[in-house]
Short mmCIF file of C-alpha atoms and ligand atoms in Angstrom, two decimals:
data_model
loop_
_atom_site.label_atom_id
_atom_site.label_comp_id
_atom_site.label_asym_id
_atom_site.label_seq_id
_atom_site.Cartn_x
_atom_site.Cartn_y
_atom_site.Cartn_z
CA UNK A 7 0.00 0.00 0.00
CA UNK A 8 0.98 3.66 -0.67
CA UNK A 9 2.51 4.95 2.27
CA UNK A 10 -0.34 7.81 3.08
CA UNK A 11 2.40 10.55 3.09
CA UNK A 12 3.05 9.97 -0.47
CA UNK A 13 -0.29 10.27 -1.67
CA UNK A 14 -1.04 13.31 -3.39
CA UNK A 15 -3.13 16.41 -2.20
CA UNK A 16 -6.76 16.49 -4.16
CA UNK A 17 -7.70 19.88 -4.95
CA UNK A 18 -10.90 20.77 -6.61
CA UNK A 19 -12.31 24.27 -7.82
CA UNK A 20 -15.90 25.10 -10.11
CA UNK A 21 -13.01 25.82 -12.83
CA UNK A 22 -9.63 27.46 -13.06
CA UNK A 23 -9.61 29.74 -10.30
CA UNK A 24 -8.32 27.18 -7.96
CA UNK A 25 -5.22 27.08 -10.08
CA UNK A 26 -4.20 30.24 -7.52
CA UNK A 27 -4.32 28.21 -4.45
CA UNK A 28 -2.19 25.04 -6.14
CA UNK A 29 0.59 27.86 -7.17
CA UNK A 30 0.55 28.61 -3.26
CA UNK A 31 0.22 25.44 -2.48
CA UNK A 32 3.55 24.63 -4.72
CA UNK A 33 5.49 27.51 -3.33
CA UNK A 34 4.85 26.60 -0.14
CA UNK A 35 5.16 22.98 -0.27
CA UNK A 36 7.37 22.17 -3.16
CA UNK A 37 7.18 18.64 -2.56
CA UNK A 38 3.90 17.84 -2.41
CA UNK A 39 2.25 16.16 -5.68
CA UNK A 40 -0.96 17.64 -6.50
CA UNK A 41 -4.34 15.83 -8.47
CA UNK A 42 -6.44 18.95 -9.04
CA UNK A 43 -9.88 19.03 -10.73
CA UNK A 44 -11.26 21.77 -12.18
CA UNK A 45 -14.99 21.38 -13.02
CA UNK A 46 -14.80 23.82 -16.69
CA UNK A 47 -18.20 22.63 -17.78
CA UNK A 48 -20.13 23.40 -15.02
CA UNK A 49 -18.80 26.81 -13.68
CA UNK A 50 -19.76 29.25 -12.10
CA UNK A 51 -20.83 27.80 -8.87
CA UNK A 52 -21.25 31.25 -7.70
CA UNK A 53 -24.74 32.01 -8.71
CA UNK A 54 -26.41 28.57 -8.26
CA UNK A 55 -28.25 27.18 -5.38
CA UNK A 56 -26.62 26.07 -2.51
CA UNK A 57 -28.24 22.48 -2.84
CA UNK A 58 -27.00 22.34 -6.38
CA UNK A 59 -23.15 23.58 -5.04
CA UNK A 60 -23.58 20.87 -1.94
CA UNK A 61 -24.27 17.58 -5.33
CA UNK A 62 -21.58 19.42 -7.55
CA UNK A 63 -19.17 19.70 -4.75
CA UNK A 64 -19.19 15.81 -3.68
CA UNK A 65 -19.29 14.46 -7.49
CA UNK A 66 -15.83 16.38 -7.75
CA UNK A 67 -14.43 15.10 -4.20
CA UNK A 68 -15.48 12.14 -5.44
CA UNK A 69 -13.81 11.54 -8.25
CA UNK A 70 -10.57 13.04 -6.07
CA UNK A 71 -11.13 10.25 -3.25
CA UNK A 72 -11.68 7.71 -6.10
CA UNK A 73 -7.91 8.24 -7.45
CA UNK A 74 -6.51 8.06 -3.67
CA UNK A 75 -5.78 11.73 -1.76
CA UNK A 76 -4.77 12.29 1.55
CA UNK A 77 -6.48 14.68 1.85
CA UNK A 78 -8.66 16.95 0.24
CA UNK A 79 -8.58 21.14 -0.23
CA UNK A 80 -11.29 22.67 -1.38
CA UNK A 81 -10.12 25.62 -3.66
CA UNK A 82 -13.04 27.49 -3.79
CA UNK A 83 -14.81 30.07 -1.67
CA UNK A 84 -18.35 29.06 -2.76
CA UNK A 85 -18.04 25.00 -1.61
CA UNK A 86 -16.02 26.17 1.45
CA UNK A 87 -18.97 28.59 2.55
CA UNK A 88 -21.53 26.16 1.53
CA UNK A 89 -20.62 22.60 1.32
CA UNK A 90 -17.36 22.13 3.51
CA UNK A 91 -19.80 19.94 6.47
CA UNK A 92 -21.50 18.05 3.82
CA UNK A 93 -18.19 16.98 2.57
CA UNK A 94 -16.95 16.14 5.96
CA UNK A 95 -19.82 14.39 7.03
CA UNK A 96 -19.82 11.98 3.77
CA UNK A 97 -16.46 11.52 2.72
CA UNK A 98 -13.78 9.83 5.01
CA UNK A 99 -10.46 11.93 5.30
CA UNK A 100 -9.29 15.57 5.75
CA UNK A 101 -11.50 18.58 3.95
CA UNK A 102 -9.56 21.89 4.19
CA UNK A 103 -11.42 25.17 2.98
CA UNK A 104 -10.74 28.72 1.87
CA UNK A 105 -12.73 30.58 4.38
CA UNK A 106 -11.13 30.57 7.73
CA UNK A 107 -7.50 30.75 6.53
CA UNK A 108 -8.38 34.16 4.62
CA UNK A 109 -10.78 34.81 7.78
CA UNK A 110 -8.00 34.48 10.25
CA UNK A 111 -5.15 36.46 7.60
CA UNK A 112 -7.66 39.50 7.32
CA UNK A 113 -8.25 39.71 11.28
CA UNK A 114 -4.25 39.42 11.74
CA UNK A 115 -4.37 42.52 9.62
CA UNK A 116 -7.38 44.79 10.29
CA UNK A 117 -5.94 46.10 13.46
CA UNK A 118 -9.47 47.57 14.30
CA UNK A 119 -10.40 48.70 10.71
CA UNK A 120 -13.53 47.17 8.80
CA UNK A 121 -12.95 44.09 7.08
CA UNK A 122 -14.46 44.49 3.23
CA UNK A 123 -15.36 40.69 2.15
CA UNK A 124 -15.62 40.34 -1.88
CA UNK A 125 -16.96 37.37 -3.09
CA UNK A 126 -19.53 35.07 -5.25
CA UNK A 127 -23.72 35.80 -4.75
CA UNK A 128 -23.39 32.44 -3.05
CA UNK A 129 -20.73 32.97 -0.59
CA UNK A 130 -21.96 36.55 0.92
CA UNK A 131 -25.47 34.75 0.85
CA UNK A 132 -24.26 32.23 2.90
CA UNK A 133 -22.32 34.88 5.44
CA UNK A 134 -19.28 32.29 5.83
CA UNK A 135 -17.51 34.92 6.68
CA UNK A 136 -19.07 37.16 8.94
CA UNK A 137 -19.83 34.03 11.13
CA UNK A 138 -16.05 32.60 11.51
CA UNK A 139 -14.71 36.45 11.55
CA UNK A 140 -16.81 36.73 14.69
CA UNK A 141 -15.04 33.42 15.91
CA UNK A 142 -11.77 35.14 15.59
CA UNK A 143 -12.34 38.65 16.43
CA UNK A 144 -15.40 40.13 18.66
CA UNK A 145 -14.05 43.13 17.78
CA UNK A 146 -13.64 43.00 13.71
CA UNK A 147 -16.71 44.36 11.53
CA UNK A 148 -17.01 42.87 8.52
CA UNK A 149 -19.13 44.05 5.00
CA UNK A 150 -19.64 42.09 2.30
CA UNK A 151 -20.16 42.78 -1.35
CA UNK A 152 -20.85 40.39 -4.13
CA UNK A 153 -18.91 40.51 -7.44
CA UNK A 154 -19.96 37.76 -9.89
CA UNK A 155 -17.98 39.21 -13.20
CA UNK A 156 -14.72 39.11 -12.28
CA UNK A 157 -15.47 35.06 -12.24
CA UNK A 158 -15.91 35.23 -16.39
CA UNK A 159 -13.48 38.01 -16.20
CA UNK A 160 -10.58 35.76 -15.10
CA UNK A 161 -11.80 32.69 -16.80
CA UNK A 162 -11.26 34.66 -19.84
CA UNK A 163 -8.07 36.25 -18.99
CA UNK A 164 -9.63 39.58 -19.11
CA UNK A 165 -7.20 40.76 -16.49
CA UNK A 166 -6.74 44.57 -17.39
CA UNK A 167 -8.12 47.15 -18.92
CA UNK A 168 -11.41 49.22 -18.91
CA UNK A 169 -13.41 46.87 -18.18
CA UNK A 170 -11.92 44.67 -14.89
CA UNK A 171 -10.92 48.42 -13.84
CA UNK A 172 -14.90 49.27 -13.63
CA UNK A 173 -16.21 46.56 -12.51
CA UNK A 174 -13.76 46.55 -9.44
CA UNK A 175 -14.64 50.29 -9.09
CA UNK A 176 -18.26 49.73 -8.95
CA UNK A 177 -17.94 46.73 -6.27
CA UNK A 178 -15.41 47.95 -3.78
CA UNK A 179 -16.81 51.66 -3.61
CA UNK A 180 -19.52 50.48 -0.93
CA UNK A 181 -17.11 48.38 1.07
CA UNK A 182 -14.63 51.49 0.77
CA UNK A 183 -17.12 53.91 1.36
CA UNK A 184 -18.07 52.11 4.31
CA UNK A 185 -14.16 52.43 5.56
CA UNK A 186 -13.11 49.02 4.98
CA UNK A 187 -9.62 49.37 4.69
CA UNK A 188 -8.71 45.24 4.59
CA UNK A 189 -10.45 43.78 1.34
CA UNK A 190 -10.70 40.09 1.68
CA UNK A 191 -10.64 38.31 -2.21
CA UNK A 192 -13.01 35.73 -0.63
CA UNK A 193 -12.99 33.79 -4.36
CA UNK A 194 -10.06 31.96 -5.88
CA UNK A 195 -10.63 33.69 -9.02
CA UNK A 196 -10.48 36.92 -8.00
CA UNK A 197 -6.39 36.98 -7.12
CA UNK A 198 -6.03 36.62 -10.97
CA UNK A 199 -7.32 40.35 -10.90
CA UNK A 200 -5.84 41.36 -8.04
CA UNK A 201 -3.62 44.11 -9.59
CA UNK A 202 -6.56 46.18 -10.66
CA UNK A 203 -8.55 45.46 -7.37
CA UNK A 204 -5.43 46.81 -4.99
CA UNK A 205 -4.96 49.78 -7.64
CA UNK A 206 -8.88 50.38 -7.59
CA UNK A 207 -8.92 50.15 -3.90
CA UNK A 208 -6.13 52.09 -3.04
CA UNK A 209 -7.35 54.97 -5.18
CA UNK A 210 -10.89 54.90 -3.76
CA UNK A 211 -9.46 54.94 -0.28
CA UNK A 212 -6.91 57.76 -0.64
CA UNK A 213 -4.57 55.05 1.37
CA UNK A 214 -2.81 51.79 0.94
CA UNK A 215 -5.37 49.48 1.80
CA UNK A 216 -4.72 45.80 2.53
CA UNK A 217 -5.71 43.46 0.04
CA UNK A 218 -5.78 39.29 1.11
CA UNK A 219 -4.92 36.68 -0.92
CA UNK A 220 -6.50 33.46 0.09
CA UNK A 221 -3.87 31.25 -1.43
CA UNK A 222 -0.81 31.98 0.91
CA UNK A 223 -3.06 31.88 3.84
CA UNK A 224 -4.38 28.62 2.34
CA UNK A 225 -0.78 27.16 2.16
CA UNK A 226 0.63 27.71 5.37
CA UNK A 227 -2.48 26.20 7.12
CA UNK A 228 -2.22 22.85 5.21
CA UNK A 229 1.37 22.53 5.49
CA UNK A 230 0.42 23.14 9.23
CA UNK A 231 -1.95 20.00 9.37
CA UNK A 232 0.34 17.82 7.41
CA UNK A 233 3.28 18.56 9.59
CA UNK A 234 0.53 18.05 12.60
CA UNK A 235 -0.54 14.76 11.13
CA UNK A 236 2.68 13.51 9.78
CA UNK A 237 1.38 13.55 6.16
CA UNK A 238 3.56 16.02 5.49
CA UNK A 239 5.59 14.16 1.73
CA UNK A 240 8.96 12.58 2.44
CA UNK A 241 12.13 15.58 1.11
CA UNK A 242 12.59 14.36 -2.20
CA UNK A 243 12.05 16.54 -5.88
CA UNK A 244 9.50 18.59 -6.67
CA UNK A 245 5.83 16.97 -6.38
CA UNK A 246 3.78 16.29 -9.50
CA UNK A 247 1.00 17.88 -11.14
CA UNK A 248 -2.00 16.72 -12.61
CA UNK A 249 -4.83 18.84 -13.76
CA UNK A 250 -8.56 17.42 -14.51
CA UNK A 251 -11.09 19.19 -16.48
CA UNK A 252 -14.73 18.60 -17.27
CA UNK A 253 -14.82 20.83 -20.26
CA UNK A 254 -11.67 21.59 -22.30
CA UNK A 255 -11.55 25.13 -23.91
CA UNK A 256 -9.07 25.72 -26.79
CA UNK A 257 -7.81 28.45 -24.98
CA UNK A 258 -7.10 26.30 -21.84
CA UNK A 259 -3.35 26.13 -21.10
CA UNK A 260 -2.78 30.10 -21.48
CA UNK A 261 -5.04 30.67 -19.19
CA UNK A 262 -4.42 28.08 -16.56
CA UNK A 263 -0.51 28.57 -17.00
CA UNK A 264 -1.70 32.26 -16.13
CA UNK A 265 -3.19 31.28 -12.82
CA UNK A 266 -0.74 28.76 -12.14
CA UNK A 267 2.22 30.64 -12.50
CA UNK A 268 3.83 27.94 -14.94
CA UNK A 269 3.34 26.10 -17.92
CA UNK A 270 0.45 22.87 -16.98
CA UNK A 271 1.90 19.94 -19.27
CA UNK A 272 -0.51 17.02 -17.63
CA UNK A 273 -4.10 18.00 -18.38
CA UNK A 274 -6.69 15.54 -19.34
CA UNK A 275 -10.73 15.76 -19.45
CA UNK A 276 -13.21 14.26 -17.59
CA UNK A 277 -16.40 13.09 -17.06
CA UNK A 278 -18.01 13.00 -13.40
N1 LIG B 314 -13.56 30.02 -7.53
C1 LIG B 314 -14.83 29.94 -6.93
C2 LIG B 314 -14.87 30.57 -5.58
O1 LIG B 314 -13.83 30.68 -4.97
C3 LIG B 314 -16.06 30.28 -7.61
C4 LIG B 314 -16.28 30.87 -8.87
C5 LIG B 314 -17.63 30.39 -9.32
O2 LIG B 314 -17.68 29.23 -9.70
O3 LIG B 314 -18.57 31.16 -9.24
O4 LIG B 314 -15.89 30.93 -5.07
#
């Protein structure tokens, strides 16, 4: 039997976005070989009921537990708000979300401030993180603000320009205006535009304001519970990457090298 430490990390997204949590995920923990599944056809998962997120969320973990994972990340903001206790009620090893990793980096940071929470229709509907910011903080207030487009925006690679530039004015003028000066990119998608959110933000404010990545908070917490559980890979070469798809656009490996960081040389299609 595969010694468990071996086994690959299973991380799963609604599409390409989690792509910025596996290039933390690498930096961080160089060693560890990755199986990640991207589920192209059916995204977003952002605007769709949280019963339909809760059946799409455990056909991808699934597929993940099917292949052998020793655990599984969920690279997505929507299934952490929504589905994370369905998946750790039906499936039988570690589930590690976005939310209170970003949750616990923004507090860290707000020293007093507002926390500003952008996200998917589905996340801020399910107030994730209002509820596990109160956990950390009595202290922090947090707003929320919804901002579906930048999902197609970075799916597309639409990354600059006019466009991104007002859509992130129009969604972080309330949370500015409301003197949230620590933004929290509760999606994985949105880091891809993160450029022309902290340049957006920053002008609105008047002030530097403090912009959270969920990936590098992601990172260090699971190579925390590795090293706590001793699944942690054995020092050895850089781990392996394998990418999943359920759709395949032509324009595919531009974009997810984009997100990634490097070039993604094993990607195959699936069906769930
Ligand atoms: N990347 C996903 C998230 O973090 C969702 C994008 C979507 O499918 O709507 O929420």
């Amino acid at each position: 039997m595969t010694e468990l430490r071996a086994l690959p990390l299973g991380v799963f997204d609604s599409g390409l976005g989690g792509l910025t949590v596996v290039r933390a995920l690498r930096e961080a923990l160089p060693e560890e070989s990755i199986l990640y599944l991207g589920d192209t056809a059916r995204v977003p998962y952002g605007t769709r009921s949280a019963e339909t997120v809760v059946r799409y969320a455990l056909s991808c973990a699934k597929v993940l537990v099917a292949r052998g994972v020793k655990a599984i990340v969920v690279a997505c903001g929507t299934v952490s708000a929504v589905a994370i206790e369905a998946l750790r009620v039906e499936l039988d090893l570690p589930v590690l979300g976005v939310i209170e990793p970003s949750a616990r980096a923004a507090v860290e940071r707000c020293g007093g401030r507002r926390i500003g929470v952008l996200g998917t229709p589905g996340t801020v509907a399910s107030g994730a993180y209002p509820r596990t910011i109160v956990t950390l903080s009595t202290r922090a207030e947090v707003v929320q603000q919804a901002a579906p487009l930048f999902v197609p925006l970075a799916e597309e690679g639409w990354l600059d320009g006019e466009v991104p530039t007002l859509a992130a004015r129009r969604y972080l003028a309330p949370l500015i205006a409301s003197g949230a000066r620590v933004v929290v990119l509760g999606c994985t998608h949105y880091p891809l535009l993160a450029p022309v959110i902290q340049a957006e933000a920053d002008r609105l404010a008047g002030e530097p304001v403090a912009v959270i990545d969920t990936g590098a908070a992601v990172a260090r917490e699971v190579g925390r519970f590795l090293e706590e559980r001793g699944r942690r890979a054995p020092p050895g070469p850089r781990g392996a990457l394998e990418v999943r798809v359920t759709d395949l656009p032509k324009s595919f490996a531009e974009v997810a090298s984009r997100f990634l960081g490097e070039p993604v040389h094993d990607v195959r299609q699936i069906d769930l």
